[in-house]
Amino acid sequence: MANGKRELMDKMWNVRKNIFVQLFRAVVLGLHFWKLVRKVH
Amino acid sequence: MAKIVIVGAGFAGHYAALVLQDALKGRGNHEITVISRVPKFTYIPSLVWVGIGQMRAEETQFDLKPVYDKLGINYIHGTVVEVHPDPEDQYVVVNLPNGQTQNVKYDYVLIATGPYLNFPAVEGLGPEKGYTQSICTPPHATEASSKYLELVHKLEKGERAKIIIGTGHGLATCQGAAFEYICNIHNDLVDRGLRDRVELMWLSNEPALGDFGIDGLETKYKGNIFTSEDMVRYVFEQYGIRWEIRSHVRKIEEGKVHTLNLDGEEKEFEFDFAMLIPPFKAQPIKWIDKDGNDITSKVCNPAGFVKVDANYGKPYDELDGPDWPRKYQNPIYKNVFAAGIAFAPPGPLSKPGKAPDGTPIGPTPPRTGYTAELSGKAAALNIVDMIEGREPSHTASMAETPGLCVASMKNKILDGEAATIAIFPVARNRAAYPEYGRDLDNCAAEVGMAGAWFKLFLHYAFLYKLQAKPGWKLIP
């Protein structure tokens, strides 16, 4: 895996259980899912 | 008055019944009948938790009949064995649990039967006549849990073990479910302090890690193209899971899997516990014409899946988005629709391969869960169009709709993790997105606790929606 990608994965892995980061990601991913769902409903 | 028969009550069939009932409400005295060989709906994505003893099978299910009684939908508990589609006398033949048969007439029929789990395709595969476990049905997942917990008990006494999780045939699909299972097992063993006593191995027919039967996915992040292969490789490295991909399972003996890979290498792997997803084929339904001839091969593909409005017969390299079905209508019998796993895809999403001896190895396309729901909904609304004298107008091509997947890795509220994956569209569509076949601005893949919350939320939201409880239509 290229260094840039490994750094990205390391970063994602290190915050995967950080409650504040994950609350923020839940909102971002929730909005993303909603946007995609609205395309087909 | 139109008679609509829906065969199957999984994601596609059951959701189609709800959509049809809602769309036809107050628009004539139409009759909707659902025929299902299982009297319960099962939220299959949660069976992964049943398979490690973290949830009871009953928590993933509800009885269909009370829901249909509430909505005025007829329900027949039985197995459809024949369809007679010729216009003079259109009906399905149902085997009832009491051994009798019943003919049910229809004006429109939607086939949404889900898969037949083809364990006999591989000697020794499956929990009933073989040596491996499955998490594809509630009884299988419950049995897998019991066998897994027996193994845990041995590990607690100090024994060591080898576990193999993945796909049990070169043409199997649903790699995502197996990925969830191996990750959940890893984390469960970590929590029990037993992980160092177990060798965990991923065995799959995927051409690359993270393929998942959808040809993998790419996302953009800070100028990098980041792939599902990068993600899964990283996760397996962190978890200490070794992998063997590009592999067909030739046969299974007690405690031993024999494989053949795309390079022609034959290998053997020992196991104390294995969960291998079987290949799918269609539920065995015969199509009979008015003269009594078997026309199944005319209506269905060789695996028995019903042909719809797709472009069949193209080689993989020429297959593109516009070749995928949009309306889920059979080209010969226009009042026949098929959705979910029951429709015949025009080809695989992942690159197919062959071992030197010609054995095909490559995932067949998944069309479960949300994709199944969307195809069921489009078929249902197209039936409404036809009842009201219009041409079918509703579409849900896999090359025009998103794939939304949350792959559980550990089911805990404050310590869980899951891979959240969004792709648009599911089937690569180079006619619309020439570079990757997908709109990378709408694709996402990340691992975190947020995904674990989503996964749990989806469990309750779908079970609520599919029981048609107040406000169910607000849940997409």
Coordinates of C-alpha atoms in Angstrom, one line a residue:
Chain A
M1 CA 0.0 0.0 0.0
A2 CA 1.4 3.4 -1.0
N3 CA 2.5 5.6 1.9
G4 CA -0.2 8.2 1.4
K5 CA -2.9 5.6 1.6
R6 CA -1.3 4.0 4.6
E7 CA -1.2 7.3 6.4
L8 CA -4.9 7.8 5.5
M9 CA -5.8 4.4 6.9
D10 CA -3.7 4.9 10.0
K11 CA -5.5 8.2 10.6
M12 CA -8.9 6.6 10.1
W13 CA -8.0 3.6 12.3
N14 CA -6.7 5.8 15.1
V15 CA -10.0 7.7 15.4
R16 CA -12.3 4.8 14.7
K17 CA -13.4 4.7 18.4
N18 CA -13.0 8.4 19.2
I19 CA -16.6 9.3 20.3
F20 CA -16.4 13.0 19.2
V21 CA -14.9 12.2 15.8
Q22 CA -17.4 9.4 15.3
L23 CA -20.4 11.6 16.2
F24 CA -19.3 14.0 13.5
R25 CA -18.7 11.1 11.0
A26 CA -22.2 9.7 11.8
V27 CA -23.7 13.1 10.8
V28 CA -21.6 13.3 7.7
L29 CA -22.2 9.7 6.6
G30 CA -25.9 10.0 7.5
L31 CA -26.3 13.0 5.3
H32 CA -24.4 11.2 2.5
F33 CA -26.6 8.2 2.7
W34 CA -29.7 10.4 2.8
K35 CA -28.5 12.2 -0.4
L36 CA -28.0 8.9 -2.2
V37 CA -31.4 7.5 -1.0
R38 CA -33.2 10.6 -2.2
K39 CA -31.9 10.0 -5.7
V40 CA -34.0 6.9 -5.9
H41 CA -37.1 7.7 -3.8
Chain B
M1 CA -60.2 -5.9 -10.6
A2 CA -56.7 -7.2 -10.9
K3 CA -55.2 -10.2 -9.2
I4 CA -51.6 -9.7 -8.3
V5 CA -49.5 -12.6 -6.9
I6 CA -46.1 -12.0 -5.3
V7 CA -44.0 -15.2 -4.9
G8 CA -41.6 -14.7 -1.9
A9 CA -41.6 -12.4 1.1
G10 CA -38.0 -11.3 1.5
F11 CA -36.7 -7.8 0.9
A12 CA -38.0 -7.6 -2.7
G13 CA -41.3 -9.5 -2.3
H14 CA -42.4 -8.2 1.0
Y15 CA -41.5 -4.6 0.3
A16 CA -43.2 -4.9 -3.1
A17 CA -46.4 -6.1 -1.4
L18 CA -46.4 -3.0 1.0
V19 CA -45.7 -0.6 -1.9
L20 CA -48.4 -2.2 -4.1
Q21 CA -51.0 -2.1 -1.3
D22 CA -50.2 1.5 -0.6
A23 CA -50.2 2.5 -4.3
L24 CA -53.5 0.7 -5.1
K25 CA -55.3 2.0 -2.0
G26 CA -58.6 3.7 -3.1
R27 CA -57.9 2.9 -6.8
G28 CA -60.1 -0.1 -7.4
N29 CA -60.9 -3.4 -5.8
H30 CA -57.6 -5.2 -6.5
E31 CA -56.4 -8.4 -4.8
I32 CA -52.8 -8.8 -3.7
T33 CA -51.7 -12.3 -2.6
V34 CA -48.3 -13.1 -1.2
I35 CA -47.1 -16.7 -1.3
S36 CA -44.1 -17.6 0.9
R37 CA -42.6 -20.9 1.9
V38 CA -41.5 -19.3 5.2
P39 CA -44.2 -17.6 7.4
K40 CA -41.8 -15.0 8.8
F41 CA -39.8 -12.1 7.4
T42 CA -36.1 -12.3 8.4
Y43 CA -33.8 -9.3 8.5
I44 CA -30.9 -11.3 7.0
P45 CA -28.2 -8.6 7.6
S46 CA -28.4 -9.2 11.4
L47 CA -27.9 -13.0 11.1
V48 CA -24.2 -12.3 11.4
W49 CA -24.8 -11.4 15.1
V50 CA -27.0 -14.5 15.5
G51 CA -24.1 -16.6 14.2
I52 CA -21.8 -15.6 17.1
G53 CA -24.5 -15.8 19.8
Q54 CA -24.9 -12.0 20.3
M55 CA -28.5 -12.0 19.1
R56 CA -31.4 -14.5 19.1
A57 CA -32.8 -15.4 15.7
E58 CA -36.3 -14.3 16.8
E59 CA -35.0 -10.7 17.2
T60 CA -34.4 -10.6 13.4
Q61 CA -37.9 -11.9 12.5
F62 CA -41.6 -11.1 12.5
D63 CA -44.7 -13.0 11.5
L64 CA -45.9 -12.0 8.0
K65 CA -49.6 -12.9 8.4
P66 CA -50.5 -10.2 11.0
V67 CA -48.9 -7.6 8.8
Y68 CA -50.8 -8.7 5.7
D69 CA -54.1 -9.1 7.7
K70 CA -53.7 -5.4 8.8
L71 CA -53.2 -4.3 5.3
G72 CA -55.8 -6.4 3.5
I73 CA -53.2 -8.6 1.7
N74 CA -53.9 -12.3 1.2
Y75 CA -51.2 -14.6 2.5
I76 CA -50.6 -18.2 1.5
H77 CA -48.0 -20.2 3.4
G78 CA -46.6 -22.5 0.7
T79 CA -44.0 -23.2 -2.0
V80 CA -44.7 -22.2 -5.6
V81 CA -43.6 -25.1 -7.8
E82 CA -45.0 -24.1 -11.2
V83 CA -46.0 -21.0 -13.1
H84 CA -48.5 -21.3 -16.0
P85 CA -47.9 -18.0 -17.8
D86 CA -49.9 -18.3 -21.1
P87 CA -52.7 -15.8 -21.4
E88 CA -55.6 -18.2 -21.6
D89 CA -55.2 -19.4 -18.0
Q90 CA -52.5 -17.8 -15.8
Y91 CA -51.9 -19.4 -12.5
V92 CA -49.2 -20.6 -10.1
V93 CA -49.2 -24.0 -8.4
V94 CA -48.5 -24.0 -4.7
N95 CA -47.5 -26.9 -2.5
L96 CA -49.1 -26.3 0.9
P97 CA -47.6 -27.5 4.2
N98 CA -50.4 -30.1 4.6
G99 CA -49.3 -31.8 1.4
Q100 CA -52.1 -30.5 -0.8
T101 CA -51.7 -28.3 -3.8
Q102 CA -53.5 -25.1 -4.7
N103 CA -53.8 -23.2 -7.9
V104 CA -53.7 -19.4 -7.6
K105 CA -54.8 -17.3 -10.6
Y106 CA -53.1 -14.1 -11.4
D107 CA -53.2 -11.2 -13.8
Y108 CA -49.7 -10.0 -12.7
V109 CA -47.1 -12.0 -11.0
L110 CA -43.9 -10.9 -9.3
I111 CA -41.2 -13.6 -8.7
A112 CA -39.2 -12.6 -5.7
T113 CA -38.2 -16.0 -4.2
G114 CA -34.7 -15.3 -3.0
P115 CA -32.0 -17.9 -3.5
Y116 CA -31.8 -21.7 -3.2
L117 CA -28.7 -22.4 -1.1
N118 CA -26.9 -24.8 -3.4
F119 CA -24.8 -26.7 -0.8
P120 CA -24.9 -29.9 -3.0
A121 CA -22.7 -28.1 -5.5
V122 CA -19.7 -28.9 -3.3
E123 CA -19.1 -32.2 -1.6
G124 CA -19.0 -31.7 2.2
L125 CA -20.3 -28.1 2.1
G126 CA -23.0 -26.9 4.6
P127 CA -24.4 -27.8 8.0
E128 CA -26.9 -30.4 6.9
K129 CA -24.9 -32.9 5.0
G130 CA -21.4 -31.4 5.3
Y131 CA -18.8 -30.1 7.7
T132 CA -19.1 -26.3 7.4
Q133 CA -21.5 -23.8 8.9
S134 CA -23.6 -21.1 7.2
I135 CA -25.3 -17.9 8.4
C136 CA -27.7 -17.6 5.5
T137 CA -30.9 -18.6 7.4
P138 CA -32.0 -18.3 11.0
P139 CA -31.6 -22.0 11.7
H140 CA -28.2 -22.1 10.1
A141 CA -27.0 -19.0 12.0
T142 CA -28.3 -20.5 15.3
E143 CA -26.4 -23.7 14.6
A144 CA -23.3 -21.8 13.6
S145 CA -23.5 -20.0 16.9
S146 CA -23.8 -23.2 18.8
K147 CA -20.8 -24.7 17.1
Y148 CA -18.8 -21.5 17.5
L149 CA -19.6 -21.4 21.2
E150 CA -18.6 -25.0 21.6
L151 CA -15.2 -24.1 20.1
V152 CA -14.9 -21.1 22.4
H153 CA -15.4 -23.5 25.3
K154 CA -12.5 -25.7 24.1
L155 CA -10.4 -22.6 23.7
E156 CA -11.1 -21.5 27.2
K157 CA -9.7 -24.9 28.3
G158 CA -6.4 -24.0 26.6
E159 CA -6.9 -25.7 23.2
R160 CA -5.8 -23.9 20.0
A161 CA -8.0 -23.8 16.8
K162 CA -8.1 -22.9 13.1
I163 CA -11.1 -21.0 11.8
I164 CA -11.8 -20.5 8.1
I165 CA -14.5 -18.0 6.9
G166 CA -15.4 -17.0 3.4
T167 CA -17.1 -18.5 0.3
G168 CA -17.6 -22.2 -0.4
H169 CA -17.6 -22.2 -4.2
G170 CA -15.9 -20.4 -7.1
L171 CA -19.2 -18.7 -8.1
A172 CA -20.5 -17.8 -4.6
T173 CA -21.7 -14.3 -3.8
C174 CA -22.4 -12.4 -0.5
Q175 CA -18.7 -12.0 0.4
G176 CA -19.8 -9.0 2.5
A177 CA -21.7 -11.2 5.0
A178 CA -18.7 -13.5 5.3
F179 CA -16.4 -10.4 5.9
E180 CA -18.8 -9.3 8.6
Y181 CA -18.7 -12.7 10.2
I182 CA -14.9 -13.0 10.3
C183 CA -14.5 -9.5 11.7
N184 CA -17.1 -10.2 14.4
I185 CA -15.4 -13.5 15.3
H186 CA -12.0 -11.8 15.6
N187 CA -13.4 -9.1 17.9
D188 CA -15.4 -11.6 20.0
L189 CA -12.3 -13.7 20.5
V190 CA -10.3 -10.6 21.4
D191 CA -12.9 -9.6 24.0
R192 CA -12.8 -13.1 25.4
G193 CA -9.0 -13.0 25.6
L194 CA -8.8 -16.0 23.3
R195 CA -7.6 -14.5 20.0
D196 CA -4.0 -15.6 20.4
R197 CA -5.2 -19.3 20.4
V198 CA -6.8 -19.0 17.0
E199 CA -5.5 -18.9 13.4
L200 CA -8.1 -17.0 11.4
M201 CA -8.2 -17.3 7.6
W202 CA -10.2 -15.6 4.9
L203 CA -10.9 -17.9 2.0
S204 CA -12.7 -16.4 -1.0
N205 CA -13.4 -16.5 -4.7
E206 CA -12.8 -12.7 -5.1
P207 CA -10.2 -11.6 -7.7
A208 CA -8.9 -9.1 -5.1
L209 CA -9.4 -8.4 -1.5
G210 CA -12.3 -6.1 -0.9
D211 CA -14.0 -7.0 -4.2
F212 CA -17.2 -8.0 -2.4
G213 CA -18.7 -9.2 -5.6
I214 CA -19.2 -5.6 -6.8
D215 CA -15.8 -5.2 -8.4
G216 CA -14.6 -3.4 -5.3
L217 CA -14.9 0.4 -5.0
E218 CA -12.8 3.5 -5.1
T219 CA -13.2 6.7 -3.2
K220 CA -11.3 10.0 -3.5
Y221 CA -9.6 11.4 -0.5
K222 CA -7.1 14.4 -0.5
G223 CA -5.9 13.6 -4.0
N224 CA -5.6 9.8 -3.4
I225 CA -7.7 7.2 -4.9
F226 CA -8.4 4.9 -2.0
T227 CA -9.9 1.4 -2.7
S228 CA -11.9 -1.2 -0.8
E229 CA -8.8 -3.5 -1.3
D230 CA -6.7 -1.0 0.6
M231 CA -9.2 -0.9 3.4
V232 CA -9.7 -4.7 3.7
R233 CA -6.0 -5.4 3.5
Y234 CA -5.3 -2.9 6.2
V235 CA -8.1 -4.3 8.4
F236 CA -6.9 -7.9 8.0
E237 CA -3.3 -6.8 8.8
Q238 CA -4.5 -5.1 11.9
Y239 CA -6.6 -8.1 12.9
G240 CA -4.0 -10.7 12.1
I241 CA -6.2 -12.5 9.5
R242 CA -4.4 -14.3 6.7
W243 CA -6.1 -14.6 3.4
E244 CA -6.4 -17.0 0.4
I245 CA -8.4 -15.4 -2.5
R246 CA -9.1 -16.3 -6.1
S247 CA -10.1 -19.7 -4.9
H248 CA -12.8 -22.3 -5.6
V249 CA -13.6 -24.9 -3.0
R250 CA -13.4 -28.3 -4.6
K251 CA -14.5 -30.4 -1.7
I252 CA -14.6 -30.5 2.0
E253 CA -13.8 -33.3 4.4
E254 CA -14.1 -33.3 8.1
G255 CA -11.7 -30.6 9.2
K256 CA -10.1 -30.0 5.8
V257 CA -11.0 -27.8 2.8
H258 CA -9.6 -28.6 -0.7
T259 CA -9.2 -25.6 -3.0
L260 CA -8.2 -24.8 -6.5
N261 CA -7.1 -21.3 -7.4
L262 CA -6.9 -19.2 -10.6
D263 CA -3.2 -20.2 -11.1
G264 CA -4.3 -23.9 -11.0
E265 CA -2.7 -24.6 -7.6
E266 CA -4.6 -27.2 -5.5
K267 CA -4.3 -26.6 -1.8
E268 CA -5.6 -28.0 1.5
F269 CA -6.4 -26.1 4.6
E270 CA -7.3 -27.6 8.0
F271 CA -10.0 -26.2 10.2
D272 CA -11.8 -26.7 13.5
F273 CA -14.6 -24.4 12.5
A274 CA -15.6 -23.1 9.1
M275 CA -18.4 -20.8 7.8
L276 CA -18.5 -20.8 4.0
I277 CA -21.2 -19.1 2.0
P278 CA -22.7 -21.5 -0.6
P279 CA -23.4 -20.7 -4.2
F280 CA -26.9 -19.6 -5.0
K281 CA -29.3 -20.8 -7.7
A282 CA -33.0 -20.1 -8.2
Q283 CA -35.7 -21.8 -6.2
P284 CA -36.9 -24.7 -8.3
I285 CA -40.0 -23.4 -10.2
K286 CA -41.1 -24.9 -13.5
W287 CA -42.7 -22.7 -16.2
I288 CA -45.3 -24.6 -18.1
D289 CA -47.0 -23.5 -21.3
K290 CA -50.7 -24.0 -22.3
D291 CA -49.8 -27.4 -24.0
G292 CA -48.1 -28.7 -20.8
N293 CA -44.5 -28.1 -22.2
D294 CA -41.8 -27.1 -19.8
I295 CA -40.6 -23.7 -21.0
T296 CA -38.4 -22.9 -18.0
S297 CA -35.3 -22.5 -20.3
K298 CA -37.2 -19.9 -22.4
V299 CA -38.2 -17.8 -19.4
C300 CA -35.2 -18.3 -17.1
N301 CA -31.4 -18.4 -17.4
P302 CA -29.6 -21.7 -16.8
A303 CA -29.5 -21.1 -13.1
G304 CA -33.3 -20.7 -13.1
F305 CA -33.3 -16.9 -12.5
V306 CA -36.1 -15.1 -14.4
K307 CA -35.0 -13.1 -17.5
V308 CA -36.1 -9.5 -17.4
D309 CA -35.4 -6.4 -19.5
A310 CA -31.6 -6.8 -19.5
N311 CA -29.2 -7.3 -22.4
Y312 CA -28.1 -10.9 -22.0
G313 CA -25.2 -12.6 -23.7
K314 CA -22.5 -9.9 -23.7
P315 CA -19.0 -10.8 -22.6
Y316 CA -17.8 -9.2 -19.3
D317 CA -15.6 -6.6 -21.0
E318 CA -18.5 -5.3 -23.2
L319 CA -21.1 -5.3 -20.4
D320 CA -22.0 -1.8 -19.2
G321 CA -24.6 0.1 -17.2
P322 CA -27.2 0.3 -20.0
D323 CA -27.2 -3.5 -20.2
W324 CA -28.6 -3.9 -16.6
P325 CA -32.4 -4.3 -16.2
R326 CA -34.4 -1.2 -15.4
K327 CA -38.1 -2.3 -15.1
Y328 CA -37.7 -5.9 -14.1
Q329 CA -40.3 -7.0 -16.7
N330 CA -40.0 -10.4 -18.5
P331 CA -39.6 -9.8 -22.2
I332 CA -41.9 -12.6 -23.3
Y333 CA -44.7 -12.4 -20.7
K334 CA -45.2 -8.7 -20.0
N335 CA -47.3 -9.4 -16.9
V336 CA -44.4 -11.3 -15.3
F337 CA -41.9 -9.4 -13.2
A338 CA -38.9 -10.6 -11.2
A339 CA -37.0 -8.8 -8.4
G340 CA -34.2 -9.3 -5.9
I341 CA -32.1 -12.4 -6.3
A342 CA -34.8 -14.0 -8.5
F343 CA -34.1 -11.8 -11.6
A344 CA -31.4 -13.0 -14.0
P345 CA -28.5 -10.5 -14.1
P346 CA -26.9 -9.9 -17.5
G347 CA -23.5 -10.9 -16.1
P348 CA -21.1 -10.5 -13.2
L349 CA -20.0 -7.2 -11.6
S350 CA -16.6 -8.6 -10.7
K351 CA -14.1 -9.7 -13.3
P352 CA -14.7 -13.5 -13.9
G353 CA -11.8 -15.8 -14.1
K354 CA -11.0 -19.5 -14.9
A355 CA -8.6 -21.9 -13.5
P356 CA -6.3 -23.6 -16.1
D357 CA -8.7 -26.6 -16.1
G358 CA -11.6 -24.3 -17.0
T359 CA -13.2 -24.1 -13.5
P360 CA -14.9 -20.7 -13.3
I361 CA -13.8 -18.6 -10.3
G362 CA -15.3 -15.2 -9.7
P363 CA -18.1 -13.8 -7.6
T364 CA -21.6 -13.7 -9.0
P365 CA -23.4 -10.4 -8.5
P366 CA -25.1 -9.7 -5.2
R367 CA -28.6 -8.3 -5.5
T368 CA -29.7 -8.5 -1.9
G369 CA -30.9 -6.0 0.8
Y370 CA -31.4 -2.4 -0.4
T371 CA -30.9 -3.4 -4.1
A372 CA -33.6 -6.1 -3.8
E373 CA -36.0 -3.6 -2.2
L374 CA -35.5 -1.1 -5.0
S375 CA -36.1 -3.7 -7.7
G376 CA -39.2 -4.9 -5.8
K377 CA -40.5 -1.4 -5.5
A378 CA -39.9 -0.6 -9.2
A379 CA -41.7 -3.9 -10.3
A380 CA -44.6 -3.2 -8.0
L381 CA -45.1 0.4 -9.3
N382 CA -44.8 -0.9 -12.9
I383 CA -47.6 -3.4 -12.2
V384 CA -49.7 -0.4 -11.0
D385 CA -48.8 1.4 -14.2
M386 CA -50.1 -1.6 -16.3
I387 CA -53.2 -2.1 -14.2
E388 CA -54.1 1.6 -14.9
G389 CA -53.4 1.2 -18.6
R390 CA -50.0 2.8 -18.8
E391 CA -46.6 1.5 -20.0
P392 CA -44.3 0.6 -17.1
S393 CA -42.4 3.7 -16.2
H394 CA -40.6 3.0 -13.0
T395 CA -36.9 2.1 -13.0
A396 CA -34.3 0.9 -10.5
S397 CA -31.3 -0.2 -12.6
M398 CA -28.3 -1.3 -10.5
A399 CA -26.3 0.9 -12.9
E400 CA -28.4 3.9 -11.8
T401 CA -29.0 3.3 -8.1
P402 CA -26.7 3.4 -5.1
G403 CA -25.4 0.6 -3.0
L404 CA -25.5 1.3 0.7
C405 CA -23.8 -1.3 2.9
V406 CA -22.8 -1.2 6.5
A407 CA -20.5 -4.2 7.3
S408 CA -20.5 -4.9 11.0
M409 CA -17.1 -5.7 12.5
K410 CA -18.0 -5.5 16.2
N411 CA -21.5 -4.9 17.6
K412 CA -21.1 -2.7 20.6
I413 CA -22.6 0.8 21.2
L414 CA -19.5 2.4 22.8
D415 CA -16.8 0.0 21.5
G416 CA -18.2 -1.2 18.1
E417 CA -16.8 -0.7 14.6
A418 CA -18.1 -1.3 11.1
A419 CA -17.2 -0.5 7.6
T420 CA -19.6 2.0 6.1
I421 CA -19.7 1.7 2.3
A422 CA -21.6 3.8 -0.2
I423 CA -21.3 3.4 -4.0
F424 CA -23.0 5.1 -6.8
P425 CA -24.0 3.3 -8.9
V426 CA -23.7 -0.4 -7.8
A427 CA -23.0 -1.7 -11.3
R428 CA -20.2 0.2 -13.1
N429 CA -21.7 2.5 -15.7
R430 CA -18.9 3.7 -18.0
A431 CA -21.5 5.2 -20.4
A432 CA -22.4 7.7 -17.6
Y433 CA -19.0 7.8 -15.7
P434 CA -16.3 7.0 -18.3
E435 CA -13.3 6.9 -15.9
Y436 CA -14.3 4.5 -13.1
G437 CA -17.9 3.6 -14.1
R438 CA -18.9 5.2 -10.8
D439 CA -19.4 8.8 -9.5
L440 CA -16.5 8.8 -7.0
D441 CA -17.8 12.0 -5.4
N442 CA -20.7 9.9 -4.2
C443 CA -18.7 6.9 -3.1
A444 CA -17.4 6.4 0.5
A445 CA -15.7 3.7 2.5
E446 CA -14.6 4.1 6.1
V447 CA -14.2 2.1 9.3
G448 CA -15.5 3.4 12.6
M449 CA -17.9 3.3 15.5
A450 CA -20.3 5.5 13.5
G451 CA -20.9 2.5 11.2
A452 CA -21.7 0.3 14.2
W453 CA -24.4 2.8 15.2
F454 CA -25.8 2.8 11.7
K455 CA -25.9 -1.0 11.5
L456 CA -27.9 -1.2 14.7
F457 CA -30.1 1.7 13.7
L458 CA -30.8 0.0 10.3
H459 CA -31.8 -3.3 12.1
Y460 CA -34.5 -1.5 14.1
A461 CA -35.6 0.9 11.3
F462 CA -36.0 -1.8 8.7
L463 CA -37.9 -4.1 11.1
Y464 CA -40.2 -1.2 12.0
K465 CA -40.7 -0.2 8.3
L466 CA -41.4 -3.7 7.0
Q467 CA -44.0 -4.3 9.7
A468 CA -45.9 -1.3 8.2
K469 CA -46.0 0.5 11.5
P470 CA -47.2 4.1 11.7
G471 CA -45.1 6.3 9.5
W472 CA -43.3 3.4 7.7
K473 CA -43.4 5.2 4.4
L474 CA -41.1 7.9 5.8
I475 CA -38.3 5.4 6.1
P476 CA -36.7 5.1 2.6

